[in-house]
């Protein structure tokens, strides 16, 4: 029975497909994944295009996240389609819930209680955070963005992605994806809303651990960035294909960077930063110093694990 199995796991954080790849046609992904597994018996994944390799990587990650799912997919095409539809439905429910709660909460983090507030380019706070990095905030620019006279493309990343909301054009990696609002959004969705604006504690990190989430995934960073971007906008209906928020292109551009092999050193450092910030050791509350000997070992181990994961997904 596919349905009880899928719904038994869909609310588990580790099994939440949104942490792997949010913009996905799951029936098509599962069908293509099973067919490719058969083809790979006589060929190598390197013979396929980069897009096919990436989709197969997502397929393998999805299989690994749902123990027993692979067995469900070997019972015929009907079960494959049904499992994909259930995964898609579950992902949509979770995504809609995340959108609703973040949209109604985000202004509470940014604007003092009792002060007039609004979303999008109609309010100074949200317009400042949505202003594309590299552009100087000004009333003329904001009015042009508000009236759509100036369009913002998905790869024109907003300043809220940067810590202290400060962008260095000479070093675009500096403080990228380390802002306070991203941390708040991640905790709100993946640990617990009560962990926001509090010191990191074992109990908060264990909330995620007990739900099966043992690491911060690249897909979850791209996903929460997309959710925060939409929550700051004036739009009320979330659509991946919406050309105003450009959510789909925005999400893909971030995930593409995080999956780029040429950026592996910076990405490894970023993922370690998130791991240390979100998941505190369950038996103690010490924090690993950035330049300590232990930090060097952790960096080396994270790099080896990243290489092993990449090797596994391409064989």
PDB file of C-alpha atoms in Angstrom:
ATOM      1  CA  UNK A   1       0.000   0.000   0.000  1.00  0.00           C
ATOM      2  CA  UNK A   2       1.636   3.225  -1.166  1.00  0.00           C
ATOM      3  CA  UNK A   3      -0.610   5.817   0.499  1.00  0.00           C
ATOM      4  CA  UNK A   4      -0.117   4.926   4.193  1.00  0.00           C
ATOM      5  CA  UNK A   5       3.636   4.693   3.606  1.00  0.00           C
ATOM      6  CA  UNK A   6       3.938   8.109   1.975  1.00  0.00           C
ATOM      7  CA  UNK A   7       1.667   9.939   4.419  1.00  0.00           C
ATOM      8  CA  UNK A   8       3.469   8.268   7.312  1.00  0.00           C
ATOM      9  CA  UNK A   9       6.641  10.075   6.295  1.00  0.00           C
ATOM     10  CA  UNK A  10       5.557  13.244   4.487  1.00  0.00           C
ATOM     11  CA  UNK A  11       5.501  15.481   7.589  1.00  0.00           C
ATOM     12  CA  UNK A  12       8.878  14.182   8.750  1.00  0.00           C
ATOM     13  CA  UNK A  13      11.433  16.928   8.230  1.00  0.00           C
ATOM     14  CA  UNK A  14      14.056  14.589   6.783  1.00  0.00           C
ATOM     15  CA  UNK A  15      11.494  13.151   4.378  1.00  0.00           C
ATOM     16  CA  UNK A  16      10.060  16.512   3.396  1.00  0.00           C
ATOM     17  CA  UNK A  17      10.769  16.613  -0.366  1.00  0.00           C
ATOM     18  CA  UNK A  18      10.952  20.403  -0.193  1.00  0.00           C
ATOM     19  CA  UNK A  19      14.332  20.090   1.533  1.00  0.00           C
ATOM     20  CA  UNK A  20      15.643  18.278  -1.560  1.00  0.00           C
ATOM     21  CA  UNK A  21      14.057  20.008  -4.520  1.00  0.00           C
ATOM     22  CA  UNK A  22      10.993  22.202  -4.155  1.00  0.00           C
ATOM     23  CA  UNK A  23      10.132  22.738  -7.820  1.00  0.00           C
ATOM     24  CA  UNK A  24       9.538  19.199  -8.915  1.00  0.00           C
ATOM     25  CA  UNK A  25       7.115  17.061 -10.906  1.00  0.00           C
ATOM     26  CA  UNK A  26       7.357  14.017  -8.671  1.00  0.00           C
ATOM     27  CA  UNK A  27       5.579  11.444 -10.889  1.00  0.00           C
ATOM     28  CA  UNK A  28       7.887  12.383 -13.769  1.00  0.00           C
ATOM     29  CA  UNK A  29      10.947  12.356 -11.499  1.00  0.00           C
ATOM     30  CA  UNK A  30      10.190   8.889 -10.105  1.00  0.00           C
ATOM     31  CA  UNK A  31       9.342   7.453 -13.520  1.00  0.00           C
ATOM     32  CA  UNK A  32      12.512   8.826 -15.109  1.00  0.00           C
ATOM     33  CA  UNK A  33      14.580   7.707 -12.112  1.00  0.00           C
ATOM     34  CA  UNK A  34      13.430   4.084 -12.329  1.00  0.00           C
ATOM     35  CA  UNK A  35      13.982   3.976 -16.102  1.00  0.00           C
ATOM     36  CA  UNK A  36      17.460   5.484 -15.753  1.00  0.00           C
ATOM     37  CA  UNK A  37      18.424   2.955 -13.092  1.00  0.00           C
ATOM     38  CA  UNK A  38      17.730   0.233 -15.645  1.00  0.00           C
ATOM     39  CA  UNK A  39      19.765   2.022 -18.305  1.00  0.00           C
ATOM     40  CA  UNK A  40      22.681   2.512 -15.912  1.00  0.00           C
ATOM     41  CA  UNK A  41      23.133  -1.238 -15.742  1.00  0.00           C
ATOM     42  CA  UNK A  42      24.780  -0.940 -19.169  1.00  0.00           C
ATOM     43  CA  UNK A  43      26.030   2.653 -19.110  1.00  0.00           C
ATOM     44  CA  UNK A  44      27.562   5.361 -16.911  1.00  0.00           C
ATOM     45  CA  UNK A  45      25.813   8.443 -15.519  1.00  0.00           C
ATOM     46  CA  UNK A  46      28.629  10.576 -16.986  1.00  0.00           C
ATOM     47  CA  UNK A  47      27.285   9.788 -20.456  1.00  0.00           C
ATOM     48  CA  UNK A  48      24.143  11.822 -19.739  1.00  0.00           C
ATOM     49  CA  UNK A  49      23.594  15.579 -19.767  1.00  0.00           C
ATOM     50  CA  UNK A  50      24.113  17.690 -16.648  1.00  0.00           C
ATOM     51  CA  UNK A  51      20.345  18.151 -16.260  1.00  0.00           C
ATOM     52  CA  UNK A  52      19.739  14.399 -16.322  1.00  0.00           C
ATOM     53  CA  UNK A  53      22.559  13.841 -13.830  1.00  0.00           C
ATOM     54  CA  UNK A  54      21.079  16.440 -11.496  1.00  0.00           C
ATOM     55  CA  UNK A  55      17.574  14.964 -11.697  1.00  0.00           C
ATOM     56  CA  UNK A  56      18.978  11.509 -10.982  1.00  0.00           C
ATOM     57  CA  UNK A  57      20.875  12.912  -8.009  1.00  0.00           C
ATOM     58  CA  UNK A  58      17.588  14.294  -6.630  1.00  0.00           C
ATOM     59  CA  UNK A  59      15.921  10.928  -7.290  1.00  0.00           C
ATOM     60  CA  UNK A  60      18.608   9.051  -5.344  1.00  0.00           C
ATOM     61  CA  UNK A  61      18.416  11.551  -2.467  1.00  0.00           C
ATOM     62  CA  UNK A  62      14.643  11.129  -2.379  1.00  0.00           C
ATOM     63  CA  UNK A  63      14.948   7.336  -2.296  1.00  0.00           C
ATOM     64  CA  UNK A  64      17.481   7.569   0.537  1.00  0.00           C
ATOM     65  CA  UNK A  65      15.171   9.887   2.491  1.00  0.00           C
ATOM     66  CA  UNK A  66      12.228   7.472   2.371  1.00  0.00           C
ATOM     67  CA  UNK A  67      13.281   4.001   3.555  1.00  0.00           C
ATOM     68  CA  UNK A  68      11.071   1.541   1.707  1.00  0.00           C
ATOM     69  CA  UNK A  69      10.063   3.911  -1.089  1.00  0.00           C
ATOM     70  CA  UNK A  70      12.159   2.070  -3.655  1.00  0.00           C
ATOM     71  CA  UNK A  71      10.234  -1.142  -2.983  1.00  0.00           C
ATOM     72  CA  UNK A  72       6.998   0.736  -3.661  1.00  0.00           C
ATOM     73  CA  UNK A  73       8.349   1.828  -7.042  1.00  0.00           C
ATOM     74  CA  UNK A  74       9.092  -1.688  -8.258  1.00  0.00           C
ATOM     75  CA  UNK A  75       5.446  -2.747  -8.336  1.00  0.00           C
ATOM     76  CA  UNK A  76       4.626  -1.182 -11.676  1.00  0.00           C
ATOM     77  CA  UNK A  77       3.931   2.148 -13.354  1.00  0.00           C
ATOM     78  CA  UNK A  78       0.633   2.712 -11.544  1.00  0.00           C
ATOM     79  CA  UNK A  79       2.307   2.664  -8.116  1.00  0.00           C
ATOM     80  CA  UNK A  80       5.105   4.921  -9.367  1.00  0.00           C
ATOM     81  CA  UNK A  81       2.615   7.544 -10.560  1.00  0.00           C
ATOM     82  CA  UNK A  82       0.546   7.203  -7.395  1.00  0.00           C
ATOM     83  CA  UNK A  83       3.595   7.610  -5.134  1.00  0.00           C
ATOM     84  CA  UNK A  84       4.680  10.659  -7.119  1.00  0.00           C
ATOM     85  CA  UNK A  85       1.252  12.244  -6.838  1.00  0.00           C
ATOM     86  CA  UNK A  86       1.196  11.683  -3.078  1.00  0.00           C
ATOM     87  CA  UNK A  87       4.676  13.184  -2.706  1.00  0.00           C
ATOM     88  CA  UNK A  88       3.610  16.192  -4.754  1.00  0.00           C
ATOM     89  CA  UNK A  89       0.407  16.615  -2.761  1.00  0.00           C
ATOM     90  CA  UNK A  90       2.255  16.344   0.518  1.00  0.00           C
ATOM     91  CA  UNK A  91       4.898  18.834  -0.606  1.00  0.00           C
ATOM     92  CA  UNK A  92       2.183  21.271  -1.690  1.00  0.00           C
ATOM     93  CA  UNK A  93       0.437  21.044   1.685  1.00  0.00           C
ATOM     94  CA  UNK A  94       3.676  21.661   3.573  1.00  0.00           C
ATOM     95  CA  UNK A  95       4.716  24.509   1.260  1.00  0.00           C
ATOM     96  CA  UNK A  96       1.312  26.207   1.579  1.00  0.00           C
ATOM     97  CA  UNK A  97       1.473  25.971   5.367  1.00  0.00           C
ATOM     98  CA  UNK A  98       5.006  27.424   5.416  1.00  0.00           C
ATOM     99  CA  UNK A  99       3.921  30.274   3.124  1.00  0.00           C
ATOM    100  CA  UNK A 100       0.889  31.108   5.237  1.00  0.00           C
ATOM    101  CA  UNK A 101       2.685  31.140   8.584  1.00  0.00           C
ATOM    102  CA  UNK A 102       5.732  33.062   7.337  1.00  0.00           C
ATOM    103  CA  UNK A 103       3.628  35.644   5.499  1.00  0.00           C
ATOM    104  CA  UNK A 104       1.693  36.467   8.652  1.00  0.00           C
ATOM    105  CA  UNK A 105       4.732  36.390  10.939  1.00  0.00           C
ATOM    106  CA  UNK A 106       7.588  38.049   9.088  1.00  0.00           C
ATOM    107  CA  UNK A 107       6.534  41.636   9.775  1.00  0.00           C
ATOM    108  CA  UNK A 108       6.536  40.871  13.509  1.00  0.00           C
ATOM    109  CA  UNK A 109      10.280  40.242  13.226  1.00  0.00           C
ATOM    110  CA  UNK A 110      10.934  43.474  11.351  1.00  0.00           C
ATOM    111  CA  UNK A 111       8.512  46.178  12.517  1.00  0.00           C
ATOM    112  CA  UNK A 112       7.893  47.241  16.141  1.00  0.00           C
ATOM    113  CA  UNK A 113       4.478  46.308  17.464  1.00  0.00           C
ATOM    114  CA  UNK A 114       1.891  49.017  16.851  1.00  0.00           C
ATOM    115  CA  UNK A 115       3.802  50.607  13.986  1.00  0.00           C
ATOM    116  CA  UNK A 116       2.138  50.790  10.573  1.00  0.00           C
ATOM    117  CA  UNK A 117       3.458  48.095   8.256  1.00  0.00           C
ATOM    118  CA  UNK A 118       2.983  46.622   4.827  1.00  0.00           C
ATOM    119  CA  UNK A 119       4.729  44.189   2.481  1.00  0.00           C
ATOM    120  CA  UNK A 120       6.635  44.699  -0.738  1.00  0.00           C
ATOM    121  CA  UNK A 121       7.969  48.012  -1.987  1.00  0.00           C
ATOM    122  CA  UNK A 122       5.208  49.899  -0.155  1.00  0.00           C
ATOM    123  CA  UNK A 123       7.089  49.882   3.142  1.00  0.00           C
ATOM    124  CA  UNK A 124      10.617  51.147   3.768  1.00  0.00           C
ATOM    125  CA  UNK A 125      11.719  48.109   5.792  1.00  0.00           C
ATOM    126  CA  UNK A 126      10.548  45.424   3.365  1.00  0.00           C
ATOM    127  CA  UNK A 127      11.555  47.459   0.309  1.00  0.00           C
ATOM    128  CA  UNK A 128      15.061  47.817   1.723  1.00  0.00           C
ATOM    129  CA  UNK A 129      15.364  44.053   2.204  1.00  0.00           C
ATOM    130  CA  UNK A 130      13.957  43.325  -1.270  1.00  0.00           C
ATOM    131  CA  UNK A 131      16.238  45.821  -3.017  1.00  0.00           C
ATOM    132  CA  UNK A 132      18.553  43.896  -5.376  1.00  0.00           C
ATOM    133  CA  UNK A 133      22.113  43.600  -4.069  1.00  0.00           C
ATOM    134  CA  UNK A 134      24.395  45.990  -5.903  1.00  0.00           C
ATOM    135  CA  UNK A 135      21.732  48.655  -6.387  1.00  0.00           C
ATOM    136  CA  UNK A 136      21.650  51.678  -4.112  1.00  0.00           C
ATOM    137  CA  UNK A 137      18.352  52.027  -2.269  1.00  0.00           C
ATOM    138  CA  UNK A 138      16.620  55.311  -3.114  1.00  0.00           C
ATOM    139  CA  UNK A 139      13.043  56.516  -3.289  1.00  0.00           C
ATOM    140  CA  UNK A 140      13.357  56.830  -7.077  1.00  0.00           C
ATOM    141  CA  UNK A 141      14.536  53.230  -7.369  1.00  0.00           C
ATOM    142  CA  UNK A 142      11.872  51.906  -4.998  1.00  0.00           C
ATOM    143  CA  UNK A 143       9.130  53.792  -6.843  1.00  0.00           C
ATOM    144  CA  UNK A 144      10.394  52.331 -10.123  1.00  0.00           C
ATOM    145  CA  UNK A 145      10.372  48.827  -8.604  1.00  0.00           C
ATOM    146  CA  UNK A 146       6.933  49.396  -7.055  1.00  0.00           C
ATOM    147  CA  UNK A 147       5.434  50.486 -10.380  1.00  0.00           C
ATOM    148  CA  UNK A 148       7.253  47.655 -12.230  1.00  0.00           C
ATOM    149  CA  UNK A 149       8.989  50.301 -14.337  1.00  0.00           C
ATOM    150  CA  UNK A 150      12.173  48.536 -13.263  1.00  0.00           C
ATOM    151  CA  UNK A 151      11.889  44.740 -13.374  1.00  0.00           C
ATOM    152  CA  UNK A 152      13.745  42.439 -10.999  1.00  0.00           C
ATOM    153  CA  UNK A 153      14.918  39.132 -12.438  1.00  0.00           C
ATOM    154  CA  UNK A 154      15.279  35.948 -10.423  1.00  0.00           C
ATOM    155  CA  UNK A 155      19.070  36.086 -10.488  1.00  0.00           C
ATOM    156  CA  UNK A 156      19.116  39.637  -9.102  1.00  0.00           C
ATOM    157  CA  UNK A 157      19.312  38.541  -5.513  1.00  0.00           C
ATOM    158  CA  UNK A 158      17.810  40.767  -2.805  1.00  0.00           C
ATOM    159  CA  UNK A 159      20.014  42.226  -0.104  1.00  0.00           C
ATOM    160  CA  UNK A 160      18.264  40.243   2.653  1.00  0.00           C
ATOM    161  CA  UNK A 161      20.375  37.214   1.686  1.00  0.00           C
ATOM    162  CA  UNK A 162      23.455  38.907   3.153  1.00  0.00           C
ATOM    163  CA  UNK A 163      24.370  39.193   6.815  1.00  0.00           C
ATOM    164  CA  UNK A 164      23.990  42.783   8.030  1.00  0.00           C
ATOM    165  CA  UNK A 165      22.304  43.312   4.640  1.00  0.00           C
ATOM    166  CA  UNK A 166      25.642  44.435   3.229  1.00  0.00           C
ATOM    167  CA  UNK A 167      26.817  43.327  -0.232  1.00  0.00           C
ATOM    168  CA  UNK A 168      30.466  43.443  -1.335  1.00  0.00           C
ATOM    169  CA  UNK A 169      30.643  43.470  -5.163  1.00  0.00           C
ATOM    170  CA  UNK A 170      34.316  42.487  -4.943  1.00  0.00           C
ATOM    171  CA  UNK A 171      33.468  39.392  -2.883  1.00  0.00           C
ATOM    172  CA  UNK A 172      29.863  38.290  -3.573  1.00  0.00           C
ATOM    173  CA  UNK A 173      30.314  35.213  -1.343  1.00  0.00           C
ATOM    174  CA  UNK A 174      31.025  37.364   1.709  1.00  0.00           C
ATOM    175  CA  UNK A 175      28.228  36.781   4.268  1.00  0.00           C
ATOM    176  CA  UNK A 176      25.939  35.335   1.575  1.00  0.00           C
ATOM    177  CA  UNK A 177      22.998  33.278   2.922  1.00  0.00           C
ATOM    178  CA  UNK A 178      23.893  34.132   6.528  1.00  0.00           C
ATOM    179  CA  UNK A 179      21.409  36.877   7.348  1.00  0.00           C
ATOM    180  CA  UNK A 180      19.359  37.040  10.517  1.00  0.00           C
ATOM    181  CA  UNK A 181      16.061  36.893   8.645  1.00  0.00           C
ATOM    182  CA  UNK A 182      17.089  33.655   6.904  1.00  0.00           C
ATOM    183  CA  UNK A 183      18.039  32.142  10.263  1.00  0.00           C
ATOM    184  CA  UNK A 184      14.659  33.166  11.695  1.00  0.00           C
ATOM    185  CA  UNK A 185      12.852  31.713   8.697  1.00  0.00           C
ATOM    186  CA  UNK A 186      14.779  28.448   8.866  1.00  0.00           C
ATOM    187  CA  UNK A 187      14.102  28.039  12.581  1.00  0.00           C
ATOM    188  CA  UNK A 188      10.433  28.935  12.110  1.00  0.00           C
ATOM    189  CA  UNK A 189       9.979  26.200   9.497  1.00  0.00           C
ATOM    190  CA  UNK A 190      12.457  23.478  10.440  1.00  0.00           C
ATOM    191  CA  UNK A 191      13.066  23.660  14.213  1.00  0.00           C
ATOM    192  CA  UNK A 192      10.302  25.550  16.022  1.00  0.00           C
ATOM    193  CA  UNK A 193       8.875  29.092  15.998  1.00  0.00           C
ATOM    194  CA  UNK A 194       9.735  29.352  19.710  1.00  0.00           C
ATOM    195  CA  UNK A 195      13.459  29.062  18.914  1.00  0.00           C
ATOM    196  CA  UNK A 196      13.498  32.447  17.131  1.00  0.00           C
ATOM    197  CA  UNK A 197      15.186  35.336  18.955  1.00  0.00           C
ATOM    198  CA  UNK A 198      16.588  32.979  21.564  1.00  0.00           C
ATOM    199  CA  UNK A 199      20.057  31.610  22.228  1.00  0.00           C
ATOM    200  CA  UNK A 200      20.759  28.262  20.504  1.00  0.00           C
ATOM    201  CA  UNK A 201      19.823  25.416  22.838  1.00  0.00           C
ATOM    202  CA  UNK A 202      20.035  21.649  22.640  1.00  0.00           C
ATOM    203  CA  UNK A 203      16.248  21.386  22.964  1.00  0.00           C
ATOM    204  CA  UNK A 204      15.702  23.515  19.858  1.00  0.00           C
ATOM    205  CA  UNK A 205      18.182  21.649  17.695  1.00  0.00           C
ATOM    206  CA  UNK A 206      16.795  18.378  19.000  1.00  0.00           C
ATOM    207  CA  UNK A 207      13.329  19.373  17.732  1.00  0.00           C
ATOM    208  CA  UNK A 208      14.673  19.056  14.201  1.00  0.00           C
ATOM    209  CA  UNK A 209      16.697  15.960  15.078  1.00  0.00           C
ATOM    210  CA  UNK A 210      13.707  14.166  16.578  1.00  0.00           C
ATOM    211  CA  UNK A 211      11.797  14.820  13.353  1.00  0.00           C
ATOM    212  CA  UNK A 212      14.640  13.157  11.443  1.00  0.00           C
ATOM    213  CA  UNK A 213      16.460  16.280  10.253  1.00  0.00           C
ATOM    214  CA  UNK A 214      20.129  15.732  11.017  1.00  0.00           C
ATOM    215  CA  UNK A 215      21.699  18.257   8.672  1.00  0.00           C
ATOM    216  CA  UNK A 216      21.013  21.492   6.841  1.00  0.00           C
ATOM    217  CA  UNK A 217      20.526  20.677   3.172  1.00  0.00           C
ATOM    218  CA  UNK A 218      21.292  22.900   0.208  1.00  0.00           C
ATOM    219  CA  UNK A 219      17.727  22.557  -1.015  1.00  0.00           C
ATOM    220  CA  UNK A 220      16.386  23.740   2.341  1.00  0.00           C
ATOM    221  CA  UNK A 221      18.478  26.939   2.129  1.00  0.00           C
ATOM    222  CA  UNK A 222      17.206  27.661  -1.381  1.00  0.00           C
ATOM    223  CA  UNK A 223      13.668  26.850  -0.246  1.00  0.00           C
ATOM    224  CA  UNK A 224      13.688  29.119   2.805  1.00  0.00           C
ATOM    225  CA  UNK A 225      15.276  31.935   0.757  1.00  0.00           C
ATOM    226  CA  UNK A 226      12.405  31.641  -1.720  1.00  0.00           C
ATOM    227  CA  UNK A 227       9.832  31.604   1.072  1.00  0.00           C
ATOM    228  CA  UNK A 228      11.311  34.682   2.752  1.00  0.00           C
ATOM    229  CA  UNK A 229      11.416  36.535  -0.562  1.00  0.00           C
ATOM    230  CA  UNK A 230       7.739  35.818  -1.203  1.00  0.00           C
ATOM    231  CA  UNK A 231       6.784  36.664   2.395  1.00  0.00           C
ATOM    232  CA  UNK A 232       8.335  40.109   2.012  1.00  0.00           C
ATOM    233  CA  UNK A 233       6.461  40.762  -1.219  1.00  0.00           C
ATOM    234  CA  UNK A 234       2.989  42.272  -1.467  1.00  0.00           C
ATOM    235  CA  UNK A 235       1.710  39.245  -3.398  1.00  0.00           C
ATOM    236  CA  UNK A 236      -0.912  37.103  -1.690  1.00  0.00           C
ATOM    237  CA  UNK A 237      -0.880  33.975  -3.886  1.00  0.00           C
ATOM    238  CA  UNK A 238       2.287  31.918  -4.227  1.00  0.00           C
ATOM    239  CA  UNK A 239       3.085  30.660  -7.720  1.00  0.00           C
ATOM    240  CA  UNK A 240       6.446  29.273  -8.837  1.00  0.00           C
ATOM    241  CA  UNK A 241       5.786  30.647 -12.320  1.00  0.00           C
ATOM    242  CA  UNK A 242       4.838  34.146 -11.171  1.00  0.00           C
ATOM    243  CA  UNK A 243       6.924  36.655 -13.131  1.00  0.00           C
ATOM    244  CA  UNK A 244       6.632  39.421 -10.527  1.00  0.00           C
ATOM    245  CA  UNK A 245       8.346  37.619  -7.645  1.00  0.00           C
ATOM    246  CA  UNK A 246      10.210  35.338 -10.076  1.00  0.00           C
ATOM    247  CA  UNK A 247      10.202  32.693  -7.347  1.00  0.00           C
ATOM    248  CA  UNK A 248      11.080  29.806  -9.641  1.00  0.00           C
ATOM    249  CA  UNK A 249      14.111  31.494 -11.207  1.00  0.00           C
ATOM    250  CA  UNK A 250      15.179  32.841  -7.821  1.00  0.00           C
ATOM    251  CA  UNK A 251      15.087  29.366  -6.272  1.00  0.00           C
ATOM    252  CA  UNK A 252      16.917  27.727  -9.179  1.00  0.00           C
ATOM    253  CA  UNK A 253      19.657  30.356  -9.261  1.00  0.00           C
ATOM    254  CA  UNK A 254      20.476  29.834  -5.575  1.00  0.00           C
ATOM    255  CA  UNK A 255      20.381  26.048  -5.829  1.00  0.00           C
ATOM    256  CA  UNK A 256      22.550  26.120  -8.961  1.00  0.00           C
ATOM    257  CA  UNK A 257      25.210  28.069  -7.064  1.00  0.00           C
ATOM    258  CA  UNK A 258      25.111  25.697  -4.094  1.00  0.00           C
ATOM    259  CA  UNK A 259      25.450  22.674  -6.396  1.00  0.00           C
ATOM    260  CA  UNK A 260      28.231  24.177  -8.532  1.00  0.00           C
ATOM    261  CA  UNK A 261      31.401  22.041  -8.110  1.00  0.00           C
ATOM    262  CA  UNK A 262      33.559  25.109  -8.748  1.00  0.00           C
ATOM    263  CA  UNK A 263      32.104  26.717  -5.631  1.00  0.00           C
ATOM    264  CA  UNK A 264      32.554  23.669  -3.374  1.00  0.00           C
ATOM    265  CA  UNK A 265      35.014  25.307  -0.958  1.00  0.00           C
ATOM    266  CA  UNK A 266      32.729  28.254  -0.216  1.00  0.00           C
ATOM    267  CA  UNK A 267      29.652  26.011  -0.105  1.00  0.00           C
ATOM    268  CA  UNK A 268      31.289  23.612   2.361  1.00  0.00           C
ATOM    269  CA  UNK A 269      32.163  26.535   4.638  1.00  0.00           C
ATOM    270  CA  UNK A 270      28.594  27.857   4.366  1.00  0.00           C
ATOM    271  CA  UNK A 271      27.011  24.496   5.171  1.00  0.00           C
ATOM    272  CA  UNK A 272      29.290  24.036   8.200  1.00  0.00           C
ATOM    273  CA  UNK A 273      28.280  27.494   9.407  1.00  0.00           C
ATOM    274  CA  UNK A 274      24.611  26.534   9.216  1.00  0.00           C
ATOM    275  CA  UNK A 275      25.207  23.134  10.820  1.00  0.00           C
ATOM    276  CA  UNK A 276      26.981  24.724  13.784  1.00  0.00           C
ATOM    277  CA  UNK A 277      24.313  27.387  14.132  1.00  0.00           C
ATOM    278  CA  UNK A 278      21.294  25.091  13.952  1.00  0.00           C
ATOM    279  CA  UNK A 279      22.436  21.724  15.286  1.00  0.00           C
ATOM    280  CA  UNK A 280      24.166  21.942  18.645  1.00  0.00           C
ATOM    281  CA  UNK A 281      25.772  18.756  19.965  1.00  0.00           C
ATOM    282  CA  UNK A 282      23.080  16.879  21.891  1.00  0.00           C
ATOM    283  CA  UNK A 283      25.353  16.174  24.865  1.00  0.00           C
ATOM    284  CA  UNK A 284      26.875  19.634  25.267  1.00  0.00           C
ATOM    285  CA  UNK A 285      26.356  23.247  24.263  1.00  0.00           C
ATOM    286  CA  UNK A 286      29.893  24.214  23.243  1.00  0.00           C
ATOM    287  CA  UNK A 287      30.521  25.826  19.889  1.00  0.00           C
ATOM    288  CA  UNK A 288      33.475  24.952  17.625  1.00  0.00           C
ATOM    289  CA  UNK A 289      35.834  27.894  17.239  1.00  0.00           C
ATOM    290  CA  UNK A 290      36.222  28.992  13.629  1.00  0.00           C
ATOM    291  CA  UNK A 291      40.024  28.641  13.432  1.00  0.00           C
ATOM    292  CA  UNK A 292      40.506  25.782  15.882  1.00  0.00           C
ATOM    293  CA  UNK A 293      42.178  22.461  15.100  1.00  0.00           C
ATOM    294  CA  UNK A 294      38.833  20.699  15.494  1.00  0.00           C
ATOM    295  CA  UNK A 295      37.287  23.060  12.954  1.00  0.00           C
ATOM    296  CA  UNK A 296      39.979  22.019  10.454  1.00  0.00           C
ATOM    297  CA  UNK A 297      39.109  18.355  10.979  1.00  0.00           C
ATOM    298  CA  UNK A 298      35.407  19.155  10.551  1.00  0.00           C
ATOM    299  CA  UNK A 299      36.112  21.024   7.318  1.00  0.00           C
ATOM    300  CA  UNK A 300      38.136  18.114   5.976  1.00  0.00           C
ATOM    301  CA  UNK A 301      35.425  15.609   6.938  1.00  0.00           C
ATOM    302  CA  UNK A 302      32.650  17.718   5.392  1.00  0.00           C
ATOM    303  CA  UNK A 303      34.635  17.971   2.147  1.00  0.00           C
ATOM    304  CA  UNK A 304      35.196  14.199   2.033  1.00  0.00           C
ATOM    305  CA  UNK A 305      31.508  13.542   2.690  1.00  0.00           C
ATOM    306  CA  UNK A 306      30.531  15.997  -0.062  1.00  0.00           C
ATOM    307  CA  UNK A 307      32.880  14.249  -2.511  1.00  0.00           C
ATOM    308  CA  UNK A 308      31.573  10.831  -1.497  1.00  0.00           C
ATOM    309  CA  UNK A 309      27.966  11.971  -1.930  1.00  0.00           C
ATOM    310  CA  UNK A 310      28.730  13.354  -5.390  1.00  0.00           C
ATOM    311  CA  UNK A 311      30.550  10.171  -6.371  1.00  0.00           C
ATOM    312  CA  UNK A 312      27.666   7.986  -5.168  1.00  0.00           C
ATOM    313  CA  UNK A 313      25.069   9.981  -7.105  1.00  0.00           C
ATOM    314  CA  UNK A 314      27.042   9.690 -10.343  1.00  0.00           C
ATOM    315  CA  UNK A 315      27.753   5.956 -10.242  1.00  0.00           C
TER     316      UNK A 315
END
